[in-house]
Structures are given as structure tokens and as C-alpha cells.
PDB file of C-alpha atoms in Angstrom:
ATOM      1  CA  MET A 248     -57.966  36.241 108.274  1.00  0.00           C
ATOM      2  CA  LYS A 249     -59.804  32.959 108.715  1.00  0.00           C
ATOM      3  CA  PHE A 250     -62.375  32.429 105.936  1.00  0.00           C
ATOM      4  CA  GLN A 251     -65.931  31.793 107.125  1.00  0.00           C
ATOM      5  CA  ASN A 252     -68.186  29.303 105.324  1.00  0.00           C
ATOM      6  CA  ASN A 253     -71.239  30.850 106.984  1.00  0.00           C
ATOM      7  CA  PRO A 254     -71.584  34.593 107.551  1.00  0.00           C
ATOM      8  CA  HIS A 255     -70.011  35.535 110.880  1.00  0.00           C
ATOM      9  CA  PHE A 256     -70.679  38.837 112.673  1.00  0.00           C
ATOM     10  CA  ILE A 257     -68.376  40.512 115.142  1.00  0.00           C
ATOM     11  CA  ILE A 258     -70.029  43.427 116.920  1.00  0.00           C
ATOM     12  CA  LYS A 259     -68.720  45.724 119.624  1.00  0.00           C
ATOM     13  CA  ARG A 260     -71.320  45.645 122.383  1.00  0.00           C
ATOM     14  CA  ASN A 261     -70.713  49.120 123.821  1.00  0.00           C
ATOM     15  CA  LEU A 262     -71.710  52.390 122.244  1.00  0.00           C
ATOM     16  CA  GLN A 263     -69.982  55.598 123.296  1.00  0.00           C
ATOM     17  CA  LYS A 264     -72.436  56.259 126.144  1.00  0.00           C
ATOM     18  CA  SER A 265     -73.547  52.720 127.027  1.00  0.00           C
ATOM     19  CA  THR A 266     -72.205  52.958 130.578  1.00  0.00           C
ATOM     20  CA  THR A 267     -74.380  55.999 131.301  1.00  0.00           C
ATOM     21  CA  THR A 268     -77.474  55.168 129.220  1.00  0.00           C
ATOM     22  CA  GLY A 269     -77.623  51.400 129.733  1.00  0.00           C
ATOM     23  CA  ILE A 270     -78.283  51.027 126.000  1.00  0.00           C
ATOM     24  CA  TYR A 271     -76.031  48.608 124.149  1.00  0.00           C
ATOM     25  CA  PHE A 272     -75.595  47.938 120.460  1.00  0.00           C
ATOM     26  CA  SER A 273     -76.908  44.411 121.011  1.00  0.00           C
ATOM     27  CA  ASP A 274     -80.269  45.994 121.953  1.00  0.00           C
ATOM     28  CA  ALA A 275     -80.667  47.215 118.366  1.00  0.00           C
ATOM     29  CA  VAL A 276     -78.612  44.779 116.291  1.00  0.00           C
ATOM     30  CA  THR A 277     -80.352  41.578 117.307  1.00  0.00           C
ATOM     31  CA  PRO A 278     -80.088  38.107 115.765  1.00  0.00           C
ATOM     32  CA  ASP A 279     -83.241  38.899 113.735  1.00  0.00           C
ATOM     33  CA  VAL A 280     -81.532  41.961 112.246  1.00  0.00           C
ATOM     34  CA  MET A 281     -78.407  39.933 111.488  1.00  0.00           C
ATOM     35  CA  GLN A 282     -80.465  37.235 109.784  1.00  0.00           C
ATOM     36  CA  ASP A 283     -82.189  39.854 107.621  1.00  0.00           C
ATOM     37  CA  ILE A 284     -78.790  41.227 106.613  1.00  0.00           C
ATOM     38  CA  CYS A 285     -77.434  37.752 105.824  1.00  0.00           C
ATOM     39  CA  ILE A 286     -80.366  36.851 103.622  1.00  0.00           C
ATOM     40  CA  LYS A 287     -80.300  40.162 101.759  1.00  0.00           C
ATOM     41  CA  VAL A 288     -76.509  40.307 101.311  1.00  0.00           C
ATOM     42  CA  THR A 289     -75.391  36.676 100.984  1.00  0.00           C
ATOM     43  CA  GLY A 290     -78.577  34.702 100.375  1.00  0.00           C
ATOM     44  CA  GLN A 291     -77.716  32.621 103.461  1.00  0.00           C
ATOM     45  CA  GLY A 292     -79.994  32.236 106.465  1.00  0.00           C
ATOM     46  CA  ARG A 293     -77.455  30.552 108.741  1.00  0.00           C
ATOM     47  CA  PHE A 294     -74.855  32.678 110.513  1.00  0.00           C
ATOM     48  CA  THR A 295     -72.839  33.006 113.687  1.00  0.00           C
ATOM     49  CA  TYR A 296     -72.163  36.081 115.771  1.00  0.00           C
ATOM     50  CA  GLU A 297     -70.176  37.464 118.676  1.00  0.00           C
ATOM     51  CA  TYR A 298     -70.860  40.565 120.735  1.00  0.00           C
ATOM     52  CA  VAL A 299     -67.421  41.597 121.963  1.00  0.00           C
ATOM     53  CA  ASP A 300     -66.201  44.026 124.609  1.00  0.00           C
ATOM     54  CA  ASN A 301     -64.176  47.218 124.155  1.00  0.00           C
ATOM     55  CA  GLU A 302     -60.853  45.402 124.631  1.00  0.00           C
ATOM     56  CA  TYR A 303     -61.406  43.164 121.604  1.00  0.00           C
ATOM     57  CA  SER A 304     -59.380  44.003 118.483  1.00  0.00           C
ATOM     58  CA  ASP A 305     -58.588  42.316 115.190  1.00  0.00           C
ATOM     59  CA  ASP A 306     -57.686  43.363 111.644  1.00  0.00           C
ATOM     60  CA  PHE A 307     -60.984  45.248 111.316  1.00  0.00           C
ATOM     61  CA  LEU A 308     -61.908  46.522 114.783  1.00  0.00           C
ATOM     62  CA  GLU A 309     -59.850  48.598 117.217  1.00  0.00           C
ATOM     63  CA  SER A 310     -59.903  48.128 120.973  1.00  0.00           C
ATOM     64  CA  THR A 311     -62.473  50.807 121.760  1.00  0.00           C
ATOM     65  CA  TYR A 312     -66.258  51.250 121.990  1.00  0.00           C
ATOM     66  CA  ASN A 313     -68.373  50.730 118.858  1.00  0.00           C
ATOM     67  CA  LYS A 314     -67.326  53.564 116.580  1.00  0.00           C
ATOM     68  CA  GLY A 315     -69.377  54.124 113.458  1.00  0.00           C
ATOM     69  CA  ARG A 316     -72.284  52.031 114.794  1.00  0.00           C
ATOM     70  CA  MET A 317     -70.569  49.144 113.021  1.00  0.00           C
ATOM     71  CA  ALA A 318     -70.783  45.423 112.669  1.00  0.00           C
ATOM     72  CA  ILE A 319     -68.222  43.428 110.772  1.00  0.00           C
ATOM     73  CA  MET A 320     -69.538  40.454 108.809  1.00  0.00           C
ATOM     74  CA  GLN A 321     -67.071  37.999 107.342  1.00  0.00           C
ATOM     75  CA  TYR A 322     -68.262  35.611 104.666  1.00  0.00           C
ATOM     76  CA  ARG A 323     -65.867  33.553 102.611  1.00  0.00           C
ATOM     77  CA  ASP A 324     -63.093  35.986 101.648  1.00  0.00           C
ATOM     78  CA  ILE A 325     -65.237  39.141 101.837  1.00  0.00           C
ATOM     79  CA  VAL A 326     -65.418  41.482 104.832  1.00  0.00           C
ATOM     80  CA  TYR A 327     -68.524  43.635 105.109  1.00  0.00           C
ATOM     81  CA  PHE A 328     -68.342  46.858 107.103  1.00  0.00           C
ATOM     82  CA  ILE A 329     -71.981  47.471 108.066  1.00  0.00           C
ATOM     83  CA  SER A 330     -73.074  50.773 109.557  1.00  0.00           C
ATOM     84  CA  PHE A 331     -76.530  51.158 111.100  1.00  0.00           C
ATOM     85  CA  SER A 332     -79.017  53.975 111.358  1.00  0.00           C
ATOM     86  CA  GLU A 333     -80.187  55.286 114.685  1.00  0.00           C
ATOM     87  CA  GLN A 334     -83.548  53.955 115.818  1.00  0.00           C
ATOM     88  CA  GLU A 335     -84.741  57.410 116.852  1.00  0.00           C
ATOM     89  CA  ILE A 336     -84.434  60.089 114.181  1.00  0.00           C
ATOM     90  CA  GLY A 337     -84.071  63.189 116.328  1.00  0.00           C
ATOM     91  CA  GLY A 338     -81.849  65.995 115.135  1.00  0.00           C
ATOM     92  CA  ARG A 339     -80.853  65.881 111.523  1.00  0.00           C
ATOM     93  CA  ASN A 340     -77.161  65.316 112.274  1.00  0.00           C
ATOM     94  CA  SER A 341     -77.527  62.803 115.091  1.00  0.00           C
ATOM     95  CA  SER A 342     -79.136  60.171 112.885  1.00  0.00           C
ATOM     96  CA  VAL A 343     -76.188  60.060 110.466  1.00  0.00           C
ATOM     97  CA  GLN A 344     -73.311  61.307 112.625  1.00  0.00           C
ATOM     98  CA  SER A 345     -71.661  57.863 112.714  1.00  0.00           C
ATOM     99  CA  VAL A 346     -71.460  57.612 108.904  1.00  0.00           C
ATOM    100  CA  PRO A 347     -68.130  59.492 108.508  1.00  0.00           C
ATOM    101  CA  THR A 348     -66.558  57.305 111.201  1.00  0.00           C
ATOM    102  CA  ALA A 349     -67.821  54.137 109.514  1.00  0.00           C
ATOM    103  CA  PHE A 350     -66.474  55.334 106.168  1.00  0.00           C
ATOM    104  CA  ASN A 351     -63.063  56.165 107.686  1.00  0.00           C
ATOM    105  CA  LEU A 352     -62.814  52.727 109.334  1.00  0.00           C
ATOM    106  CA  TYR A 353     -63.640  51.101 106.006  1.00  0.00           C
ATOM    107  CA  TYR A 354     -61.424  53.349 103.892  1.00  0.00           C
ATOM    108  CA  SER A 355     -58.363  53.117 106.130  1.00  0.00           C
ATOM    109  CA  ASN A 356     -58.473  49.319 106.290  1.00  0.00           C
ATOM    110  CA  SER A 357     -56.063  47.739 103.808  1.00  0.00           C
ATOM    111  CA  TYR A 358     -57.959  44.470 103.328  1.00  0.00           C
ATOM    112  CA  PRO A 359     -58.613  44.288  99.564  1.00  0.00           C
ATOM    113  CA  ASN A 360     -61.919  42.401  99.392  1.00  0.00           C
ATOM    114  CA  LYS A 361     -64.311  44.529 101.417  1.00  0.00           C
ATOM    115  CA  ARG A 362     -67.720  46.139 101.058  1.00  0.00           C
ATOM    116  CA  LEU A 363     -69.329  49.107 102.809  1.00  0.00           C
ATOM    117  CA  LEU A 364     -73.006  48.677 103.705  1.00  0.00           C
ATOM    118  CA  TYR A 365     -75.715  50.631 105.508  1.00  0.00           C
ATOM    119  CA  TYR A 366     -78.746  49.145 107.232  1.00  0.00           C
ATOM    120  CA  PHE A 367     -81.844  51.036 108.354  1.00  0.00           C
ATOM    121  CA  LEU A 368     -83.062  49.795 111.727  1.00  0.00           C
ATOM    122  CA  ASN A 369     -86.781  50.122 112.461  1.00  0.00           C
ATOM    123  CA  VAL A 370     -86.748  53.876 112.799  1.00  0.00           C
ATOM    124  CA  ASN A 371     -89.039  56.293 114.570  1.00  0.00           C
ATOM    125  CA  GLY A 372     -89.132  59.736 113.039  1.00  0.00           C
ATOM    126  CA  ASN A 373     -88.575  60.964 109.513  1.00  0.00           C
ATOM    127  CA  PRO A 374     -85.516  59.446 107.807  1.00  0.00           C
ATOM    128  CA  GLU A 375     -86.359  61.252 104.547  1.00  0.00           C
ATOM    129  CA  THR A 376     -85.861  64.933 105.214  1.00  0.00           C
ATOM    130  CA  ASP A 377     -84.121  66.880 102.450  1.00  0.00           C
ATOM    131  CA  TYR A 378     -80.960  66.786 104.543  1.00  0.00           C
ATOM    132  CA  HIS A 379     -81.113  63.002 105.015  1.00  0.00           C
ATOM    133  CA  ILE A 380     -81.664  62.450 101.288  1.00  0.00           C
ATOM    134  CA  LEU A 381     -78.597  64.625 100.567  1.00  0.00           C
ATOM    135  CA  ILE A 382     -76.508  62.525 102.974  1.00  0.00           C
ATOM    136  CA  TYR A 383     -77.808  59.245 101.516  1.00  0.00           C
ATOM    137  CA  ARG A 384     -76.920  60.449  98.018  1.00  0.00           C
ATOM    138  CA  LEU A 385     -73.421  61.367  99.212  1.00  0.00           C
ATOM    139  CA  MET A 386     -73.115  57.959 100.906  1.00  0.00           C
ATOM    140  CA  LEU A 387     -74.095  56.160  97.703  1.00  0.00           C
ATOM    141  CA  THR A 388     -71.640  58.280  95.717  1.00  0.00           C
ATOM    142  CA  ILE A 389     -68.687  57.365  97.969  1.00  0.00           C
ATOM    143  CA  GLY A 390     -69.454  53.641  97.927  1.00  0.00           C
ATOM    144  CA  PHE A 391     -72.065  52.740 100.529  1.00  0.00           C
ATOM    145  CA  GLN A 392     -74.547  50.085  99.460  1.00  0.00           C
ATOM    146  CA  PHE A 393     -77.946  50.269 101.137  1.00  0.00           C
ATOM    147  CA  ILE A 394     -79.205  46.897 102.320  1.00  0.00           C
ATOM    148  CA  ASN A 395     -82.849  47.707 103.000  1.00  0.00           C
ATOM    149  CA  ALA A 396     -83.527  51.220 101.698  1.00  0.00           C
ATOM    150  CA  ASP A 397     -86.457  49.893  99.680  1.00  0.00           C
ATOM    151  CA  GLN A 398     -88.186  48.988 102.967  1.00  0.00           C
ATOM    152  CA  ALA A 399     -87.169  52.045 105.003  1.00  0.00           C
ATOM    153  CA  LEU A 400     -87.548  54.830 102.440  1.00  0.00           C
ATOM    154  CA  SER A 401     -90.393  55.723 100.109  1.00  0.00           C
ATOM    155  CA  HIS A 402     -88.078  57.082  97.380  1.00  0.00           C
ATOM    156  CA  ALA A 403     -85.142  55.492  95.574  1.00  0.00           C
ATOM    157  CA  ILE A 404     -81.700  56.952  96.255  1.00  0.00           C
ATOM    158  CA  SER A 405     -79.463  57.986  93.386  1.00  0.00           C
ATOM    159  CA  GLY A 406     -75.822  58.948  93.670  1.00  0.00           C
ATOM    160  CA  PHE A 407     -74.353  62.199  92.432  1.00  0.00           C
ATOM    161  CA  SER A 408     -72.893  62.224  88.946  1.00  0.00           C
ATOM    162  CA  SER A 409     -70.518  65.180  89.353  1.00  0.00           C
ATOM    163  CA  ILE A 410     -69.381  67.999  91.595  1.00  0.00           C
ATOM    164  CA  ASP A 411     -71.808  70.280  89.747  1.00  0.00           C
ATOM    165  CA  ASP A 412     -74.620  67.872  90.623  1.00  0.00           C
ATOM    166  CA  ILE A 413     -73.682  68.156  94.331  1.00  0.00           C
ATOM    167  CA  VAL A 414     -73.446  71.963  94.135  1.00  0.00           C
ATOM    168  CA  ASN A 415     -76.850  72.244  92.453  1.00  0.00           C
ATOM    169  CA  SER A 416     -78.420  69.942  95.029  1.00  0.00           C
ATOM    170  CA  ARG A 417     -76.985  72.012  97.882  1.00  0.00           C
ATOM    171  CA  LYS A 418     -78.273  75.229  96.289  1.00  0.00           C
ATOM    172  CA  ILE A 419     -81.774  73.794  96.133  1.00  0.00           C
ATOM    173  CA  ASN A 420     -81.570  72.538  99.728  1.00  0.00           C
ATOM    174  CA  ALA A 421     -80.068  75.819 101.028  1.00  0.00           C
ATOM    175  CA  GLY A 422     -82.858  77.772  99.341  1.00  0.00           C
ATOM    176  CA  ARG A 423     -85.416  75.902 101.437  1.00  0.00           C
ATOM    177  CA  ASN A 424     -83.742  76.605 104.777  1.00  0.00           C
ATOM    178  CA  LYS A 425     -82.013  79.968 105.015  1.00  0.00           C
ATOM    179  CA  SER A 426     -80.716  79.260 108.536  1.00  0.00           C
ATOM    180  CA  ASN A 427     -78.371  76.500 107.297  1.00  0.00           C
ATOM    181  CA  ASN A 428     -74.662  77.178 107.194  1.00  0.00           C
ATOM    182  CA  SER A 429     -73.306  76.886 103.684  1.00  0.00           C
ATOM    183  CA  THR A 430     -71.247  73.973 102.449  1.00  0.00           C
ATOM    184  CA  TYR A 431     -68.313  74.937 100.270  1.00  0.00           C
ATOM    185  CA  ILE A 432     -66.763  72.867  97.507  1.00  0.00           C
ATOM    186  CA  THR A 433     -63.691  74.085  95.692  1.00  0.00           C
ATOM    187  CA  LYS A 434     -63.389  73.064  92.052  1.00  0.00           C
ATOM    188  CA  ASP A 435     -60.106  73.161  90.158  1.00  0.00           C
ATOM    189  CA  GLY A 436     -58.614  71.461  87.130  1.00  0.00           C
ATOM    190  CA  ALA A 437     -57.083  68.599  89.109  1.00  0.00           C
ATOM    191  CA  THR A 438     -58.703  65.197  88.909  1.00  0.00           C
TER     192      THR A 438
END
């Protein structure tokens, strides 16, 4: 990997349905968004960027459409895997459905000096339903750092402290909506 003295973004231009919708990731992740990320994450206002096509691949991106609604930012010897919210909060799952993919891309990459970030785009809708808060807490627990949650959310996010904490949170959430399918966690003596 070539070290970057200024933050450098590499972003897959195409989303899964860009060819049919005409909406590209560059429509949402603009230079203004990238500058906000740079300032908040690195303290730097200067950066470079590339929107790349599906065929592009490197040590961090596969040759495919933009999975995980991701941007890669390289700065010095650190690689930031940045996942983005949807702009329209519609169904509860659709607004965070790319999070598991982003986590898997991050987790499966062997580069040792990496960070996993999440950025809230200017959203329409309610990004703070009970379900969303549960997902944000899970994200924080597994290692996501939120870049601009203080601007996008009215409440602070706290991670879970234990499996029991997750179970209790799910019980409270399930009690509010009886139509939800249950989530099951199996506890045993293994660590």
C-alpha cells in the first residue's frame, strides 16, 4: 500500500441498482461530505478522491459494485472503511441493510492498521426508531465508530456491555412490537 500524506478516498461509483435507478454513490458522497469526514476524522481539510468503476480492485475493494455503501479513505498508514447511511429512511431494515456487508469487508481484510467508521448522510425520515438504536448499539459494540452521530441523532449511543445486556434490550424492544420475529442468542460457558 502506498502511504498518503493527505487523506485519499477511493469510492465505487455504482450501487447495486445504479443502472436501473440512475442513482450513483457519487450523488450522495460528494466532496463536501468527504471534507466533513476528513476534518472530523483526521483534522485535515485537504484531501483527494477517486470515484472508480466496478472493474476497479485493490487490497481493500473487490471488482464489483459498491457493497456495504463503502468508501475507503487512506491516510498515512491507516485505512478507514467508511459505511454510509441511506438518505431516505424507509423500512427499518433498508436503512441499515448494508452494515453487515461493510463489517464483513472490514473484518475479512488482513491489513492490520484499519478503522471501521459510519457516517450519517443528511437523512429524511426517522433514524432513531427503537430498532435503529438497537442496531447502532450493536454496531458500536462490534467496533464501528460513528463520525457524526452527535449531529444526526438526538441521543448518545452506548455499546452493549454483555450478552445479558443485549438480551434484556431485545426483550424490551420485543415487548413494544409483538409482530416482530424473535432474535435468539445462545449462551454457553465458552468465551
